[in-house]
Coordinates of C-alpha atoms and ligand atoms in Angstrom, one line a residue:
X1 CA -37.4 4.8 -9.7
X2 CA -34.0 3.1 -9.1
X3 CA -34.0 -0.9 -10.3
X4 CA -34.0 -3.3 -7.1
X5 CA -31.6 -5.9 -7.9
X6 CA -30.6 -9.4 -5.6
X7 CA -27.1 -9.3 -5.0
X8 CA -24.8 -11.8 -3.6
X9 CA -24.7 -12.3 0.3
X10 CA -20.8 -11.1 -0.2
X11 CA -21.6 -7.4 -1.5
X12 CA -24.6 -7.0 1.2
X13 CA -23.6 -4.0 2.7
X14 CA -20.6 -3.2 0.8
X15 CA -20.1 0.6 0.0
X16 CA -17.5 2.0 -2.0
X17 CA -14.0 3.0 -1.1
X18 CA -14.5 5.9 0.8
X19 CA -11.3 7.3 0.2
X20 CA -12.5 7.3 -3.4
X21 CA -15.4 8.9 -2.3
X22 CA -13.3 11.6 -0.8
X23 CA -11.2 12.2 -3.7
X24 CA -14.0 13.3 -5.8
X25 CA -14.7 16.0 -3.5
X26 CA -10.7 17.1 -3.7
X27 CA -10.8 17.4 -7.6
X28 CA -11.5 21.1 -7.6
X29 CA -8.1 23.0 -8.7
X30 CA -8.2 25.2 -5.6
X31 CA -8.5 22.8 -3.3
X32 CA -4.5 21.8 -2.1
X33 CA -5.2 17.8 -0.9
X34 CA -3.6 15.6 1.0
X35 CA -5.9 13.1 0.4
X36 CA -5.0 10.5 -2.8
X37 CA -2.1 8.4 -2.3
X38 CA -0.3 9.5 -5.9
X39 CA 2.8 9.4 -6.5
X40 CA 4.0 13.0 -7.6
X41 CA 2.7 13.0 -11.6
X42 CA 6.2 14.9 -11.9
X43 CA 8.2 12.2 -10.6
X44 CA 7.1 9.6 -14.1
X45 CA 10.1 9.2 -15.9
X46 CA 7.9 9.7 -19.1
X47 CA 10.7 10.2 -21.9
X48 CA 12.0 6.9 -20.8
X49 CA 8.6 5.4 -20.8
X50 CA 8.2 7.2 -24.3
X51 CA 11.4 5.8 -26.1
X52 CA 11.0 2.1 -24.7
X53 CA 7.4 2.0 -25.9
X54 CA 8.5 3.0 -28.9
X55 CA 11.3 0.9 -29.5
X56 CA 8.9 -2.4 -28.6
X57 CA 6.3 -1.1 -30.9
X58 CA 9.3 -1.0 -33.6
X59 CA 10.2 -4.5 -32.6
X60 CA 8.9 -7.7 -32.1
X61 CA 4.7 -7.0 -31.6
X62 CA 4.3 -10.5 -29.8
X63 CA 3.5 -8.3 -27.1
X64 CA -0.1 -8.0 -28.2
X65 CA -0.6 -11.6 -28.2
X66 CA -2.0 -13.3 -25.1
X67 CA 0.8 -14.5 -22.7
X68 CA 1.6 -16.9 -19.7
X69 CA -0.5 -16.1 -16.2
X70 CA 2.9 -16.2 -14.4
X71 CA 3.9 -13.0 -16.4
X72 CA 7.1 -13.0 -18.5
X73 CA 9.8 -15.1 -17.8
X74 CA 12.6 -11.4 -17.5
X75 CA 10.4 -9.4 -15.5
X76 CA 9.8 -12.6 -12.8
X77 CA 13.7 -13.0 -12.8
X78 CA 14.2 -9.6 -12.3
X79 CA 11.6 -9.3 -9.7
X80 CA 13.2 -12.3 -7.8
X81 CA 16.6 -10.6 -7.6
X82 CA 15.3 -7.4 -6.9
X83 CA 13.6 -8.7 -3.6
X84 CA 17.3 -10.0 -2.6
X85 CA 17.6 -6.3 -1.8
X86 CA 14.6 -7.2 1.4
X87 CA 17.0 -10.6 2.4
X88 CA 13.9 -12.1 0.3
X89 CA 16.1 -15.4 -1.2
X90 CA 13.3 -15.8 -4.0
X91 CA 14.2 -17.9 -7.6
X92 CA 11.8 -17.3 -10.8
X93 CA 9.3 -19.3 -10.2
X94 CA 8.5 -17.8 -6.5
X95 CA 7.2 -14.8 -8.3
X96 CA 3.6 -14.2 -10.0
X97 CA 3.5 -10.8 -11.9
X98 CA 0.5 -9.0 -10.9
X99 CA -2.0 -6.7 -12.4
X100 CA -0.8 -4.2 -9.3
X101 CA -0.2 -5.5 -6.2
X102 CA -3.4 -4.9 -5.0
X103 CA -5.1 -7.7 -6.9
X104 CA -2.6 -10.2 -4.2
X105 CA -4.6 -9.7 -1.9
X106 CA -7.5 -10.1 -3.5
X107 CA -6.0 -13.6 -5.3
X108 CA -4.0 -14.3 -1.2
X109 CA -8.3 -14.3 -0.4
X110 CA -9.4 -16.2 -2.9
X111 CA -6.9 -19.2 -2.4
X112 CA -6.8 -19.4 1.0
X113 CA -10.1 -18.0 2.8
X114 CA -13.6 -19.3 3.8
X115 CA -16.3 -17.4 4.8
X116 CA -15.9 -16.9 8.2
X117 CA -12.4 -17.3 8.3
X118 CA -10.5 -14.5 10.6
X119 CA -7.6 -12.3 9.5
X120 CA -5.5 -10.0 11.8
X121 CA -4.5 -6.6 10.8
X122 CA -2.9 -3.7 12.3
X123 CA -4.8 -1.0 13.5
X124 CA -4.9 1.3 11.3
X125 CA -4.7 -0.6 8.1
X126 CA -5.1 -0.3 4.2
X127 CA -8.7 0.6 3.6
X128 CA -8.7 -1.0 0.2
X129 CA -7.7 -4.4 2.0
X130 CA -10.3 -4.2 4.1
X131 CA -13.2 -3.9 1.6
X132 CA -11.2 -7.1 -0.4
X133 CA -11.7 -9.3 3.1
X134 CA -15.5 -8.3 3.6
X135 CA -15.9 -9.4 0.1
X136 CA -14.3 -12.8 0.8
X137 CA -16.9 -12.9 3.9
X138 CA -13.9 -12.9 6.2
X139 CA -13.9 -11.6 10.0
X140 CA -11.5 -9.0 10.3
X141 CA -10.0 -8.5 13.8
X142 CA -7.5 -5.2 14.6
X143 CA -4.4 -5.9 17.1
X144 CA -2.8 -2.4 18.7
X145 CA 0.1 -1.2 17.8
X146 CA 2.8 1.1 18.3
X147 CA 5.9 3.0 15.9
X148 CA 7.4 -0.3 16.1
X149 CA 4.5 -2.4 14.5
X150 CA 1.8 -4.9 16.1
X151 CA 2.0 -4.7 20.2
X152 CA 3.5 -8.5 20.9
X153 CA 0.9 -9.3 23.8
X154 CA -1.8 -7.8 21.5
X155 CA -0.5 -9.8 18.7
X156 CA -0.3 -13.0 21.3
X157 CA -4.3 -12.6 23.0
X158 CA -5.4 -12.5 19.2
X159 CA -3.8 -15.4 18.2
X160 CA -5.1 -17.5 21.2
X161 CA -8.1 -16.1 21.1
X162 CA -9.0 -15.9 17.2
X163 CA -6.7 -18.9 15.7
X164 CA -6.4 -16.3 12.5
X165 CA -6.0 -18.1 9.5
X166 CA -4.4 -15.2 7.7
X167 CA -2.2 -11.6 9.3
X168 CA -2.0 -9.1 7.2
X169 CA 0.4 -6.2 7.3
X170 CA 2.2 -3.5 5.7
X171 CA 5.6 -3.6 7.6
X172 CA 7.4 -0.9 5.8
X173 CA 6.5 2.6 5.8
X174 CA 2.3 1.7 6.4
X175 CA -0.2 3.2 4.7
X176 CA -2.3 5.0 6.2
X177 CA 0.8 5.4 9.5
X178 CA 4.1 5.7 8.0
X179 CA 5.7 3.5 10.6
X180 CA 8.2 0.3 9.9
X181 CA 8.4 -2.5 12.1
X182 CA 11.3 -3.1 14.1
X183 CA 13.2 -6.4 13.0
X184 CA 12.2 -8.2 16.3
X185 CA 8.6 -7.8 16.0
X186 CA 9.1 -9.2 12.2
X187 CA 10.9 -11.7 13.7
X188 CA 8.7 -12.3 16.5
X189 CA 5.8 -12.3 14.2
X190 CA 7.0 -14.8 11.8
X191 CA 8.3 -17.7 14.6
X192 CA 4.2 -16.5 15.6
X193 CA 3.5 -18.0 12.1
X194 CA 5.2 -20.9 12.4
X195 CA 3.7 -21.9 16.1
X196 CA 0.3 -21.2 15.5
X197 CA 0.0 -22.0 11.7
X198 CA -1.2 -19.3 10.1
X199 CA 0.4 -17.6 6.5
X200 CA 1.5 -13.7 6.7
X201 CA 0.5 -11.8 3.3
X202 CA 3.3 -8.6 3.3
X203 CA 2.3 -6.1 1.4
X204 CA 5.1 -3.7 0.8
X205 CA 4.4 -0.9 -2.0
X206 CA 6.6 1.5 -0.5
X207 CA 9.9 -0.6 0.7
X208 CA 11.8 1.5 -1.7
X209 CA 11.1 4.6 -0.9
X210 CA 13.2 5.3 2.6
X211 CA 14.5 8.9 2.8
X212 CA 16.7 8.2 6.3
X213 CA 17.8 5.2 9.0
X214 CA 18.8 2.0 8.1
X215 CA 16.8 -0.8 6.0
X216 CA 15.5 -3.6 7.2
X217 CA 14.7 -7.2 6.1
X218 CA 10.8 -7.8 4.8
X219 CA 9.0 -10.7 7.3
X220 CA 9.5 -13.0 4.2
X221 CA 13.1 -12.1 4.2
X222 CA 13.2 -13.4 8.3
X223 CA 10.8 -16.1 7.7
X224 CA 12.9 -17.3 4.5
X225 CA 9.3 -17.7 2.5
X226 CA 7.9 -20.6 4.6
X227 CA 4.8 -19.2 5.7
X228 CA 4.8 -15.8 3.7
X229 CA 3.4 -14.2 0.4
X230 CA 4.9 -11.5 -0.2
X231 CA 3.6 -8.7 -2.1
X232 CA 5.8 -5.9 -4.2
X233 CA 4.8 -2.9 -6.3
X234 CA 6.2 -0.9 -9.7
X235 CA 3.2 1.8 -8.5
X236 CA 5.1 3.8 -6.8
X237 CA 8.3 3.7 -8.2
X238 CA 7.9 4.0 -11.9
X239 CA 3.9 4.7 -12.3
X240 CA 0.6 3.2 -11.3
X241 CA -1.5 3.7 -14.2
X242 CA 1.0 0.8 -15.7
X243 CA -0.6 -1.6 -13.3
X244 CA 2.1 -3.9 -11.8
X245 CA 3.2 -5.6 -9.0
X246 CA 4.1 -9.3 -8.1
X247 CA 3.6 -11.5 -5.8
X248 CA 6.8 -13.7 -4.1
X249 CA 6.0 -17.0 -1.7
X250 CA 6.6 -20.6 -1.6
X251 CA 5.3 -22.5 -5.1
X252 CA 2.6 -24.6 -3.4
X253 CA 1.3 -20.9 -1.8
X254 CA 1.4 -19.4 -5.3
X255 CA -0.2 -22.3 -7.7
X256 CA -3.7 -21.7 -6.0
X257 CA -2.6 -17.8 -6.6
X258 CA -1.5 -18.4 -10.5
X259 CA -4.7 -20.2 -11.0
X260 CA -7.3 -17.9 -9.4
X261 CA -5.8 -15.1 -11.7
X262 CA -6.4 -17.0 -14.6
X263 CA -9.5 -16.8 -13.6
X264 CA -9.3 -13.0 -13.2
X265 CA -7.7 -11.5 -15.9
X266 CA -5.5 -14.2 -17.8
X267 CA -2.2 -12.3 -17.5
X268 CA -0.9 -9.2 -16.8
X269 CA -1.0 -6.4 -19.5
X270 CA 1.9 -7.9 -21.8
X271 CA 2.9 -4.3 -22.8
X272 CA 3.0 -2.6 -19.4
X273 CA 5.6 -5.6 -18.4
X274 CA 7.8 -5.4 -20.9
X275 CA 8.3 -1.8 -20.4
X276 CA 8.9 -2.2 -17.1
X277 CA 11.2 -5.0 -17.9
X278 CA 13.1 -2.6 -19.9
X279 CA 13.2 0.1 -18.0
X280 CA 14.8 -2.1 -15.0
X281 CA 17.4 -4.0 -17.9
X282 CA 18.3 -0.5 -18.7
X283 CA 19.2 0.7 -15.3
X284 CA 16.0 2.8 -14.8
X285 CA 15.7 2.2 -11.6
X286 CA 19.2 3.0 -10.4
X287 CA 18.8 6.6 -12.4
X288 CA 15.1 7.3 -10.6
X289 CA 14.7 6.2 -7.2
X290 CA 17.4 8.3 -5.8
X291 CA 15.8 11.4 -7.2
X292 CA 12.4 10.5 -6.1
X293 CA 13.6 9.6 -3.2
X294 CA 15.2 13.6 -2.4
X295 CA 12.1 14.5 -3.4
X296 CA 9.7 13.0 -1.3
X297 CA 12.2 12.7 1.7
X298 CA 12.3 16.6 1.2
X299 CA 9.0 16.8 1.4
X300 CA 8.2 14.5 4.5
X301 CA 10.7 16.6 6.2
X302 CA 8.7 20.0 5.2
X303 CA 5.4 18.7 6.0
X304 CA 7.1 17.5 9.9
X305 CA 8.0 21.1 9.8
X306 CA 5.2 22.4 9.3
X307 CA 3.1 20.4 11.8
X308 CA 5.5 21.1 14.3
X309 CA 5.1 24.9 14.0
X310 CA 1.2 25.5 13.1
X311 CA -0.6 22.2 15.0
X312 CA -2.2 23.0 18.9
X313 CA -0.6 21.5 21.7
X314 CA -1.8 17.8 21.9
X315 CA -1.7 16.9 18.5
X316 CA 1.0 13.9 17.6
X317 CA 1.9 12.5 14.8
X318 CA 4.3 9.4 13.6
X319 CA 7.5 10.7 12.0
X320 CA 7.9 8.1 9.1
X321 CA 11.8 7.1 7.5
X322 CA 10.0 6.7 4.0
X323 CA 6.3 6.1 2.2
X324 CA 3.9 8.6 1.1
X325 CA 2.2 9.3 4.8
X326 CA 2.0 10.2 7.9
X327 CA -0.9 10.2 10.2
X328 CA -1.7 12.5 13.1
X329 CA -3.8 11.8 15.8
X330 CA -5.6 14.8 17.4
X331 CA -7.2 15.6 20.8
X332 CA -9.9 12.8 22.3
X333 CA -12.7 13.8 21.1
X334 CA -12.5 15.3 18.0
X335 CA -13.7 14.1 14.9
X336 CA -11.9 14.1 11.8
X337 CA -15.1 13.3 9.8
X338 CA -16.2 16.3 10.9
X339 CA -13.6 18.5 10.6
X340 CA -13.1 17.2 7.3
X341 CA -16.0 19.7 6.0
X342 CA -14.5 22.1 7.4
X343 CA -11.2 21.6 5.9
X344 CA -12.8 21.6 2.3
X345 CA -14.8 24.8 3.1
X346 CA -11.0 26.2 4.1
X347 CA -10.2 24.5 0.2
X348 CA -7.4 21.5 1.9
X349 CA -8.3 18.1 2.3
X350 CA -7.0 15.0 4.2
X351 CA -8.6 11.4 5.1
X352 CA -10.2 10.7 8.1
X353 CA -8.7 8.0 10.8
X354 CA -12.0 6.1 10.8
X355 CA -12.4 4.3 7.3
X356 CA -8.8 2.6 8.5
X357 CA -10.2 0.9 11.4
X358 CA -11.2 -2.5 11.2
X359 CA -12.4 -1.4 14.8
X360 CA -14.6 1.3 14.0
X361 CA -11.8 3.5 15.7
X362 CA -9.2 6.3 15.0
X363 CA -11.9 8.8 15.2
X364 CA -9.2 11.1 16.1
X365 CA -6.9 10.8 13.9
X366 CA -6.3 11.6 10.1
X367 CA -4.1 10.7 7.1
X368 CA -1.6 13.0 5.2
X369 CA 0.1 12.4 2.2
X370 CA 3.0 14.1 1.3
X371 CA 4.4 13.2 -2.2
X372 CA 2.1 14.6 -3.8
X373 CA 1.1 18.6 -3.1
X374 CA 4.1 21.1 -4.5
X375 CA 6.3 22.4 -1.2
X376 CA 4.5 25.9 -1.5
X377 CA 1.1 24.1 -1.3
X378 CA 1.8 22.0 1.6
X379 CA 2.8 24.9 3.6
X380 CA -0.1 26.9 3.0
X381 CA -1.9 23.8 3.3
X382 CA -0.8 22.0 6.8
X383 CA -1.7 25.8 8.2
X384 CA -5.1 25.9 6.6
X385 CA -6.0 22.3 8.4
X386 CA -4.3 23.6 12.0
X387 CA -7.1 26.6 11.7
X388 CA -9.5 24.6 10.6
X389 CA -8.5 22.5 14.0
X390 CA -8.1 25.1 16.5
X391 CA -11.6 27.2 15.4
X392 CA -13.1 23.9 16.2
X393 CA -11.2 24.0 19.6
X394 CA -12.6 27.2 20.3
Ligands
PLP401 C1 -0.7 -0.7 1.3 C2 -1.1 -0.8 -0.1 N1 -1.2 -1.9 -0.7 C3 -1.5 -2.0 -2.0 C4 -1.7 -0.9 -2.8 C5 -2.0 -1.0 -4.2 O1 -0.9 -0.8 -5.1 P1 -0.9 -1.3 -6.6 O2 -1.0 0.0 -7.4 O3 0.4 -2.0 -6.8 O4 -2.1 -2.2 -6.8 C6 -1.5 0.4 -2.2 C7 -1.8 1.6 -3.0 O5 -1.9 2.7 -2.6 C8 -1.2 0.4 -0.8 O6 -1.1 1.6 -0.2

């Protein structure tokens, strides 16, 4: 018999990342998934990553010491200039190295909200976010949006009616959508921030990876870090299993931040930053992002394609500039839980809308990735999931 144990009030409830959940039913070879998030495993630059690690293990070991929370003193001056590229005017000691940016949100929670406490979020949103603000006890609220980002008289009734104490958003290239916010509804959204009070967590893994249009500041760039943390990524542009990101915002937002991670892990994996340190001193970045960038732009552009010829009439879907989605929302009425079975039956695999509602919405809708299937396999693939929609039509 399974073990009854008394857990906290905070993980009452709580079930696992579904999308994880998901995955584990995508792992068979001959299923062709659009499911994970993963960058393409061909896009690592691994001799690069090969020849630094050796070279530091040839060096100077005082890697494998412990080391400072804030992470090391290069890779936070890097990552300060490197926002500059986001109109993000950030110094040194505006930047925490994370153990991926994930865990900012987590340590944004953990400095700033109470049980209780209300946080807006765009509907969809990041799953993974969500199950960090149930665990803080917080009450999540969804505002509508459009391609353009959160809906400004949505954005407005929430406000008035909620007094959030947090918004949290994924401006650039959204997971699970694809969209990017227009610069007046960051701006509008900021001057929001400063009227009503409340802080604006950005987190913004995939602000490097546009494949057309023209860029656009983060919110923190247009709020000039007053009432922003901003959150960046190394995930998705060098490798994830490296575990890195950083967080950027004013010091007195970051302190509570530096010392809930001590908390948490100490300090970021000492080796993992200084190879990512090197890599950027190096000019790593400069060499890789434009090819990743072809080849995931190439690839959004084949999986449009490919909606556009095999999808039934009444299906839309966003169009994104950069990122790793896009998301499709299908006839009223039709459920993407469902139809995932289906799909896996017809060996393809996507994520259902509704896990990325704080609403309990998006029923219709479901989210494709795009960086990661080979070109061959997301043709076969985006027609596989059209049949599997228009048998269910029938
Ligand atoms: C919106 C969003 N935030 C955060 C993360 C986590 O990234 P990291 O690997 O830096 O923790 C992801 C990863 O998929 C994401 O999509």
């Amino acid at each position: 018999m399974k073990q009854q144990y008394s857990l906290s009030h905070r993980m009452q409830g709580m079930s696992g990342n579904v999308v994880r959940e998901i995955l584990k039913l995508t792992q068979a070879p001959d299923i062709i998934s659009f499911a994970g998030g993963l960058p393409s495993p061909d896009s690592f630059p691994v001799d690069e990553l090969r020849s630094i690690t050796a070279e530091l293990f040839a060096q100077d070991v005082g890697f494998l010491q412990y080391g400072v929370t804030e992470g090391l003193p290069g890779l936070r001056e890097f990552a300060a200039r490197w926002v500059g590229d986001f109109n993000i005017q950030a110094k040194p000691e505006n930047v925490l190295v994370l153990s991926g940016s994930q865990q900012g949100i987590d340590l944004a929670c953990k400095a700033l909200i109470n049980p209780g406490d209300v946080i807006l979020v765009e509907q969809p949103t990041y799953l993974a976010a969500l199950q960090i603000f149930k665990t803080y006890e917080a009450n999540v609220v969804a505002v509508a949006g459009d391609e353009a980002g959160m809906l400004p008289d949505a954005l407005a009734d929430a406000i008035h009616k909620y007094k959030p104490r947090l918004v949290y958003v994924i401006p650039t290239f959204q997971n699970p959508s694809g969209i990017c916010w227009s610069l007046e509804r960051r701006q509008a959204l900021s001057q929001a921030a400063a009227e009503h009070d409340f802080i604006i967590l950005e987190d913004d893994p995939y602000g490097r990876l546009r494949y057309s249009g023209a860029p656009v500041p983060a919110i923190a760039g247009v709020d000039g870090l007053r009432r922003s943390i901003y959150l960046g990524s190394f995930s998705k542009v060098i490798a994830p299993g490296l575990r890195v990101g950083y967080a950027v915002a004013p010091p007195e937002l970051l302190q509570p931040m530096i010392i809930g991670k001590q908390g948490t892990d100490v300090h970021t994996s000492n080796l993992s930053q200084q190879i990512i340190m090197r890599y950027a001193q190096k000019g790593g970045f400069e060499q890789h992002l434009p090819r990743v960038r072809a080849q995931y732009g190439e690839k959004c552009r084949l999986m449009l394609e490919m909606l556009e010829k095999t999808f039934p009439a009444g299906s839309t879907w966003t169009k994104p500039q950069g990122g790793l989605f896009l998301w499709v929302t299908l006839d009223e009425g039709v459920s993407t839980t469902a139809l995932l079975e289906q799909a896996i039956a017809a060996k393809v695999a996507f994520i259902p809308g509704t896990p990325f509602s704080a609403s309990g919405g998006c029923t219709n809708c479901m989210r494709l990735n795009f960086s990661n299937a080979s070109p061959a396999d997301i043709e076969i693939g985006i027609e596989r999931i059209a049949q599997v929609i228009k048998q269910s039509l029938a």
